[in-house]
Short mmCIF file of N, CA and C in Angstrom, two decimals:
data_model
loop_
_atom_site.label_atom_id
_atom_site.label_comp_id
_atom_site.label_asym_id
_atom_site.label_seq_id
_atom_site.Cartn_x
_atom_site.Cartn_y
_atom_site.Cartn_z
N GLN A 1392 -12.54 -28.44 -53.36
CA GLN A 1392 -13.98 -28.74 -53.97
C GLN A 1392 -14.63 -27.56 -53.98
N VAL A 1393 -14.77 -27.63 -55.49
CA VAL A 1393 -15.79 -26.09 -56.34
C VAL A 1393 -17.01 -27.15 -55.48
N GLN A 1394 -17.78 -25.39 -55.57
CA GLN A 1394 -19.49 -26.04 -54.68
C GLN A 1394 -19.99 -24.54 -54.83
N LEU A 1395 -21.34 -24.53 -55.36
CA LEU A 1395 -21.86 -23.91 -55.61
C LEU A 1395 -23.16 -23.77 -54.62
N VAL A 1396 -23.64 -22.86 -54.08
CA VAL A 1396 -25.49 -23.33 -52.89
C VAL A 1396 -25.48 -22.11 -53.26
N GLU A 1397 -26.76 -22.42 -54.24
CA GLU A 1397 -28.20 -22.04 -53.78
C GLU A 1397 -29.57 -21.39 -52.80
N SER A 1398 -29.72 -20.19 -52.64
CA SER A 1398 -30.68 -19.95 -51.18
C SER A 1398 -31.28 -18.66 -52.01
N GLY A 1399 -33.00 -18.17 -51.60
CA GLY A 1399 -33.44 -17.59 -51.40
C GLY A 1399 -35.71 -17.33 -52.33
N GLY A 1400 -34.90 -19.33 -52.32
CA GLY A 1400 -36.08 -19.00 -53.76
C GLY A 1400 -37.04 -19.50 -52.57
N GLY A 1401 -37.92 -19.72 -53.82
CA GLY A 1401 -39.73 -19.82 -52.68
C GLY A 1401 -41.11 -19.12 -53.60
N LEU A 1402 -42.59 -19.67 -52.81
CA LEU A 1402 -43.93 -18.85 -53.26
C LEU A 1402 -43.90 -17.53 -52.98
N VAL A 1403 -43.98 -16.72 -54.04
CA VAL A 1403 -44.76 -15.47 -54.24
C VAL A 1403 -45.70 -14.90 -55.28
N GLN A 1404 -46.84 -14.28 -54.76
CA GLN A 1404 -47.11 -13.73 -55.86
C GLN A 1404 -46.78 -12.47 -56.69
N PRO A 1405 -47.85 -12.66 -57.41
CA PRO A 1405 -46.83 -11.70 -58.86
C PRO A 1405 -47.23 -10.14 -57.87
N GLY A 1406 -45.95 -9.95 -58.78
CA GLY A 1406 -45.51 -7.87 -58.20
C GLY A 1406 -44.80 -8.61 -56.75
N GLY A 1407 -44.56 -9.18 -56.82
CA GLY A 1407 -43.33 -9.90 -55.34
C GLY A 1407 -42.19 -9.68 -55.46
N SER A 1408 -41.42 -9.26 -54.63
CA SER A 1408 -39.64 -9.20 -54.92
C SER A 1408 -39.12 -10.65 -53.80
N LEU A 1409 -38.48 -11.62 -54.48
CA LEU A 1409 -37.67 -12.13 -53.56
C LEU A 1409 -35.96 -12.17 -54.13
N ARG A 1410 -34.78 -12.14 -53.45
CA ARG A 1410 -33.82 -11.89 -53.72
C ARG A 1410 -32.52 -13.29 -54.01
N LEU A 1411 -31.83 -13.78 -54.39
CA LEU A 1411 -31.58 -15.12 -54.61
C LEU A 1411 -30.12 -14.40 -54.30
N SER A 1412 -29.64 -16.26 -52.96
CA SER A 1412 -28.04 -15.86 -53.52
C SER A 1412 -27.86 -17.26 -53.72
N CYS A 1413 -26.30 -16.96 -54.06
CA CYS A 1413 -25.37 -18.10 -54.64
C CYS A 1413 -23.62 -18.59 -53.68
N VAL A 1414 -23.69 -19.53 -53.33
CA VAL A 1414 -22.09 -18.87 -52.09
C VAL A 1414 -21.22 -19.75 -53.58
N ALA A 1415 -20.05 -19.84 -53.09
CA ALA A 1415 -19.68 -20.56 -53.99
C ALA A 1415 -18.07 -20.52 -52.82
N SER A 1416 -17.42 -21.58 -53.46
CA SER A 1416 -16.46 -21.67 -53.13
C SER A 1416 -15.28 -23.97 -53.51
N GLY A 1417 -14.51 -23.17 -52.99
CA GLY A 1417 -13.32 -24.20 -53.62
C GLY A 1417 -12.73 -22.95 -54.94
N PHE A 1418 -13.29 -21.99 -54.71
CA PHE A 1418 -12.44 -21.14 -55.78
C PHE A 1418 -12.67 -18.82 -55.67
N ALA A 1419 -12.32 -18.74 -56.68
CA ALA A 1419 -12.71 -17.67 -56.18
C ALA A 1419 -13.48 -16.65 -57.68
N ILE A 1420 -14.35 -15.86 -57.02
CA ILE A 1420 -15.91 -15.19 -58.37
C ILE A 1420 -14.73 -14.52 -58.26
N ASP A 1421 -13.68 -14.00 -57.80
CA ASP A 1421 -13.08 -12.48 -58.92
C ASP A 1421 -12.32 -12.94 -59.81
N TYR A 1422 -12.28 -14.35 -60.09
CA TYR A 1422 -11.58 -15.11 -61.32
C TYR A 1422 -12.40 -15.27 -62.63
N TYR A 1423 -14.21 -15.34 -61.82
CA TYR A 1423 -14.81 -15.69 -62.85
C TYR A 1423 -16.79 -15.46 -62.67
N ALA A 1424 -16.63 -15.09 -64.52
CA ALA A 1424 -18.21 -15.04 -64.48
C ALA A 1424 -19.48 -16.22 -63.87
N ILE A 1425 -20.37 -15.27 -62.93
CA ILE A 1425 -20.68 -15.83 -62.24
C ILE A 1425 -22.72 -16.02 -62.74
N ALA A 1426 -22.99 -17.59 -63.45
CA ALA A 1426 -24.68 -16.45 -64.38
C ALA A 1426 -25.60 -16.82 -63.49
N TRP A 1427 -26.49 -16.57 -63.53
CA TRP A 1427 -27.79 -17.16 -63.09
C TRP A 1427 -28.61 -17.29 -65.16
N PHE A 1428 -28.92 -19.11 -64.09
CA PHE A 1428 -29.97 -19.87 -65.15
C PHE A 1428 -31.24 -20.46 -65.01
N ARG A 1429 -32.26 -20.28 -65.43
CA ARG A 1429 -33.33 -21.20 -64.60
C ARG A 1429 -34.62 -21.99 -65.91
N GLN A 1430 -34.71 -22.81 -65.46
CA GLN A 1430 -35.69 -23.28 -66.35
C GLN A 1430 -37.31 -23.96 -65.82
N ALA A 1431 -37.90 -22.97 -66.75
CA ALA A 1431 -39.43 -24.03 -66.04
C ALA A 1431 -39.83 -25.22 -66.60
N PRO A 1432 -40.73 -25.80 -65.83
CA PRO A 1432 -41.06 -27.10 -66.58
C PRO A 1432 -42.11 -27.07 -68.17
N GLY A 1433 -40.87 -28.21 -68.23
CA GLY A 1433 -40.96 -28.71 -69.62
C GLY A 1433 -40.20 -27.34 -70.98
N LYS A 1434 -39.72 -26.91 -70.52
CA LYS A 1434 -38.18 -25.30 -70.93
C LYS A 1434 -36.62 -25.48 -71.07
N GLU A 1435 -36.66 -25.12 -71.70
CA GLU A 1435 -35.35 -25.12 -71.78
C GLU A 1435 -34.44 -24.47 -71.13
N ARG A 1436 -33.40 -24.66 -70.20
CA ARG A 1436 -33.72 -24.22 -69.35
C ARG A 1436 -32.99 -22.18 -70.40
N GLU A 1437 -32.56 -21.19 -69.75
CA GLU A 1437 -32.38 -20.45 -70.03
C GLU A 1437 -31.39 -19.33 -69.18
N GLY A 1438 -30.51 -18.36 -70.48
CA GLY A 1438 -29.48 -17.60 -69.20
C GLY A 1438 -30.27 -16.05 -68.75
N VAL A 1439 -30.53 -15.94 -66.80
CA VAL A 1439 -31.37 -14.83 -66.93
C VAL A 1439 -30.55 -13.18 -66.80
N SER A 1440 -28.76 -13.43 -65.88
CA SER A 1440 -28.96 -13.05 -65.96
C SER A 1440 -26.37 -12.80 -65.92
N CYS A 1441 -25.92 -11.97 -65.85
CA CYS A 1441 -24.10 -12.91 -65.35
C CYS A 1441 -24.03 -11.08 -65.19
N ILE A 1442 -22.76 -12.31 -63.91
CA ILE A 1442 -22.28 -10.59 -63.79
C ILE A 1442 -20.68 -11.30 -63.48
N SER A 1443 -19.45 -10.06 -64.26
CA SER A 1443 -18.56 -11.22 -64.95
C SER A 1443 -17.18 -10.61 -64.04
N GLY A 1444 -15.90 -11.34 -63.42
CA GLY A 1444 -14.92 -11.51 -62.52
C GLY A 1444 -14.74 -10.38 -62.34
N SER A 1445 -14.19 -9.80 -63.24
CA SER A 1445 -13.89 -8.47 -63.04
C SER A 1445 -13.79 -7.58 -64.08
N PRO A 1446 -14.52 -6.77 -64.90
CA PRO A 1446 -14.78 -5.40 -63.47
C PRO A 1446 -16.10 -5.14 -63.38
N GLY A 1447 -16.57 -6.92 -63.10
CA GLY A 1447 -17.89 -7.22 -62.35
C GLY A 1447 -19.28 -6.77 -63.68
N SER A 1448 -18.36 -6.37 -64.92
CA SER A 1448 -19.41 -5.86 -65.30
C SER A 1448 -20.89 -6.89 -66.02
N THR A 1449 -22.20 -6.44 -65.53
CA THR A 1449 -23.75 -7.07 -65.50
C THR A 1449 -25.05 -6.98 -66.73
N TYR A 1450 -25.47 -8.17 -67.61
CA TYR A 1450 -25.77 -8.53 -68.34
C TYR A 1450 -27.20 -9.14 -67.81
N TYR A 1451 -28.54 -9.04 -69.03
CA TYR A 1451 -29.51 -9.12 -68.42
C TYR A 1451 -30.17 -9.81 -69.89
N ALA A 1452 -31.40 -10.58 -69.54
CA ALA A 1452 -30.92 -11.32 -70.50
C ALA A 1452 -33.02 -10.32 -70.88
N ASP A 1453 -33.40 -9.64 -72.18
CA ASP A 1453 -34.31 -9.30 -72.27
C ASP A 1453 -35.38 -9.12 -71.08
N SER A 1454 -35.89 -10.30 -71.06
CA SER A 1454 -37.17 -10.75 -70.15
C SER A 1454 -37.08 -10.61 -68.83
N VAL A 1455 -35.70 -9.65 -68.36
CA VAL A 1455 -35.82 -10.17 -66.91
C VAL A 1455 -35.64 -7.45 -66.67
N LYS A 1456 -34.72 -7.54 -67.96
CA LYS A 1456 -33.90 -5.69 -67.50
C LYS A 1456 -35.67 -5.12 -67.19
N GLY A 1457 -34.80 -4.33 -65.97
CA GLY A 1457 -35.24 -2.96 -65.18
C GLY A 1457 -36.34 -4.13 -63.88
N ARG A 1458 -35.52 -5.13 -63.56
CA ARG A 1458 -36.81 -5.50 -62.86
C ARG A 1458 -36.11 -7.19 -61.87
N PHE A 1459 -34.71 -7.44 -62.13
CA PHE A 1459 -34.03 -8.20 -62.21
C PHE A 1459 -32.82 -7.54 -62.41
N THR A 1460 -31.25 -7.30 -60.83
CA THR A 1460 -30.07 -6.79 -60.84
C THR A 1460 -29.92 -7.67 -60.18
N ILE A 1461 -28.61 -8.10 -60.66
CA ILE A 1461 -27.23 -8.90 -60.18
C ILE A 1461 -26.35 -8.43 -59.47
N SER A 1462 -26.16 -9.10 -58.59
CA SER A 1462 -24.33 -8.54 -58.18
C SER A 1462 -23.79 -8.89 -57.21
N LYS A 1463 -22.86 -8.46 -56.28
CA LYS A 1463 -21.18 -10.04 -55.75
C LYS A 1463 -20.70 -8.92 -54.94
N ASP A 1464 -20.43 -10.03 -53.86
CA ASP A 1464 -20.06 -9.69 -52.42
C ASP A 1464 -18.49 -10.79 -52.71
N ASN A 1465 -17.30 -9.44 -53.31
CA ASN A 1465 -15.49 -10.25 -53.85
C ASN A 1465 -14.79 -11.54 -52.42
N ALA A 1466 -15.87 -10.73 -50.58
CA ALA A 1466 -15.05 -10.87 -49.99
C ALA A 1466 -16.61 -12.25 -49.78
N LYS A 1467 -17.39 -12.09 -49.87
CA LYS A 1467 -18.21 -13.44 -49.06
C LYS A 1467 -18.53 -13.82 -50.31
N ASN A 1468 -17.34 -14.08 -51.57
CA ASN A 1468 -17.24 -15.15 -52.81
C ASN A 1468 -19.02 -15.52 -52.25
N THR A 1469 -19.65 -14.93 -52.79
CA THR A 1469 -20.89 -14.42 -53.28
C THR A 1469 -22.03 -13.45 -54.08
N VAL A 1470 -22.68 -14.36 -54.91
CA VAL A 1470 -23.90 -13.27 -55.72
C VAL A 1470 -25.00 -13.42 -55.15
N TYR A 1471 -25.59 -12.21 -56.26
CA TYR A 1471 -27.10 -12.28 -55.38
C TYR A 1471 -27.96 -11.82 -56.98
N LEU A 1472 -29.18 -12.60 -56.67
CA LEU A 1472 -29.96 -12.45 -57.63
C LEU A 1472 -31.22 -10.73 -57.35
N GLU A 1473 -31.10 -10.30 -57.65
CA GLU A 1473 -32.45 -9.19 -56.73
C GLU A 1473 -33.64 -9.15 -57.89
N MET A 1474 -34.86 -9.89 -57.73
CA MET A 1474 -36.11 -10.04 -58.75
C MET A 1474 -36.61 -8.94 -58.20
N THR A 1475 -37.06 -8.22 -58.30
CA THR A 1475 -38.24 -7.55 -58.11
C THR A 1475 -39.54 -7.44 -59.33
N SER A 1476 -40.44 -7.38 -59.05
CA SER A 1476 -42.06 -7.02 -59.73
C SER A 1476 -42.58 -7.95 -61.25
N LEU A 1477 -41.98 -9.34 -59.64
CA LEU A 1477 -42.56 -10.84 -60.60
C LEU A 1477 -43.44 -11.38 -61.56
N LYS A 1478 -43.34 -11.85 -62.47
CA LYS A 1478 -44.28 -12.27 -62.37
C LYS A 1478 -44.44 -14.06 -62.71
N PRO A 1479 -45.41 -14.68 -63.26
CA PRO A 1479 -45.70 -15.76 -63.30
C PRO A 1479 -45.09 -16.57 -63.88
N GLU A 1480 -44.77 -15.53 -65.76
CA GLU A 1480 -43.68 -16.77 -66.38
C GLU A 1480 -41.99 -16.71 -65.75
N ASP A 1481 -42.08 -16.16 -64.37
CA ASP A 1481 -40.39 -16.31 -63.58
C ASP A 1481 -40.44 -17.67 -63.32
N THR A 1482 -41.51 -18.10 -63.45
CA THR A 1482 -41.66 -19.75 -62.56
C THR A 1482 -40.37 -20.43 -63.03
N GLY A 1483 -39.57 -21.00 -62.22
CA GLY A 1483 -38.54 -22.18 -62.09
C GLY A 1483 -37.11 -21.89 -61.36
N VAL A 1484 -36.37 -23.13 -61.56
CA VAL A 1484 -35.71 -23.65 -60.89
C VAL A 1484 -34.56 -22.42 -61.06
N TYR A 1485 -33.52 -21.62 -59.86
CA TYR A 1485 -33.00 -20.87 -61.22
C TYR A 1485 -31.35 -21.69 -59.64
N TYR A 1486 -30.65 -21.53 -60.56
CA TYR A 1486 -29.74 -22.07 -60.83
C TYR A 1486 -28.52 -20.70 -60.93
N CYS A 1487 -27.05 -20.68 -60.29
CA CYS A 1487 -26.30 -20.46 -61.02
C CYS A 1487 -25.22 -21.01 -61.33
N ALA A 1488 -24.22 -20.60 -61.94
CA ALA A 1488 -22.97 -21.34 -63.04
C ALA A 1488 -21.72 -20.74 -62.66
N ALA A 1489 -20.96 -20.82 -62.98
CA ALA A 1489 -19.21 -20.29 -63.09
C ALA A 1489 -19.05 -20.49 -64.77
N GLU A 1490 -18.66 -19.47 -65.08
CA GLU A 1490 -18.07 -19.35 -65.59
C GLU A 1490 -16.97 -19.13 -67.36
N GLU A 1491 -16.41 -18.73 -67.72
CA GLU A 1491 -14.38 -18.36 -68.07
C GLU A 1491 -15.40 -16.62 -68.00
N ALA A 1492 -16.29 -15.88 -69.41
CA ALA A 1492 -16.90 -15.39 -68.98
C ALA A 1492 -18.79 -15.20 -69.14
N CYS A 1493 -18.78 -14.68 -69.83
CA CYS A 1493 -20.34 -14.64 -69.60
C CYS A 1493 -21.20 -14.84 -71.00
N TRP A 1494 -21.53 -16.17 -70.15
CA TRP A 1494 -22.94 -16.79 -72.38
C TRP A 1494 -21.98 -17.75 -72.92
N ALA A 1495 -20.87 -17.51 -72.69
CA ALA A 1495 -19.49 -17.45 -73.12
C ALA A 1495 -19.55 -19.82 -74.07
N ALA A 1496 -19.14 -20.19 -75.17
CA ALA A 1496 -18.84 -21.09 -75.35
C ALA A 1496 -17.55 -21.85 -74.56
N PRO A 1497 -17.49 -22.92 -74.24
CA PRO A 1497 -19.07 -23.86 -74.29
C PRO A 1497 -19.55 -24.00 -72.48
N GLY A 1498 -20.07 -22.91 -72.74
CA GLY A 1498 -20.68 -22.25 -71.23
C GLY A 1498 -20.12 -23.17 -70.47
N PRO A 1499 -20.37 -23.10 -69.20
CA PRO A 1499 -20.14 -22.76 -67.92
C PRO A 1499 -19.63 -24.31 -66.83
N ASP A 1500 -18.42 -24.18 -66.04
CA ASP A 1500 -17.62 -25.22 -65.62
C ASP A 1500 -18.15 -25.47 -64.73
N TYR A 1501 -19.44 -25.07 -64.20
CA TYR A 1501 -19.97 -25.51 -62.55
C TYR A 1501 -20.84 -25.11 -62.55
N TRP A 1502 -22.12 -25.86 -61.29
CA TRP A 1502 -23.36 -25.48 -61.26
C TRP A 1502 -23.07 -25.61 -59.92
N GLY A 1503 -24.79 -24.83 -59.89
CA GLY A 1503 -24.91 -25.77 -58.44
C GLY A 1503 -26.29 -26.08 -58.84
N GLN A 1504 -27.08 -26.70 -57.88
CA GLN A 1504 -28.12 -27.52 -57.56
C GLN A 1504 -29.48 -26.81 -58.41
N GLY A 1505 -29.50 -25.48 -56.94
CA GLY A 1505 -30.51 -24.58 -58.05
C GLY A 1505 -31.31 -24.67 -56.82
N THR A 1506 -32.43 -24.40 -57.19
CA THR A 1506 -33.69 -22.78 -55.92
C THR A 1506 -34.87 -22.63 -57.10
N GLN A 1507 -35.71 -23.38 -55.99
CA GLN A 1507 -36.77 -23.45 -56.62
C GLN A 1507 -37.31 -22.22 -56.26
N VAL A 1508 -38.48 -21.40 -57.06
CA VAL A 1508 -38.67 -20.01 -56.92
C VAL A 1508 -40.30 -20.51 -57.76
N THR A 1509 -41.21 -20.17 -57.35
CA THR A 1509 -42.98 -19.64 -57.54
C THR A 1509 -43.67 -18.88 -57.63
N VAL A 1510 -43.44 -18.04 -58.71
CA VAL A 1510 -44.63 -17.14 -58.59
C VAL A 1510 -46.20 -17.25 -59.14
N SER A 1511 -47.24 -17.03 -58.32
CA SER A 1511 -48.60 -17.34 -58.29
C SER A 1511 -49.30 -16.35 -57.09
N SER A 1512 -50.86 -16.72 -57.02
CA SER A 1512 -51.24 -15.89 -56.89
C SER A 1512 -51.71 -16.75 -55.66
#
């Protein structure tokens, strides 16, 4: 059974940091791109970052470049999103998703349930 489980969300002050984790089961992340998406209240879901299966190339939305870092541990079948210098506009539900190639149509094959990130003082 394919499953993606996110964790690590929470409430953080502006300028703070969080690390999100996405644990995959039922498939090996070596062979899939894993992307992070987020959805803020009243807004469409947007791609935040992505890491390819091999060779692990990374991609970032312009809004998070220089602040977020995506990485993975193939042995743990886990992808991480390190978020620093967080801003209120980073608030939203963060989802990880598995797809054949980063942000390629028709979109992810599998989705996690999401984890809430709230940046507020």
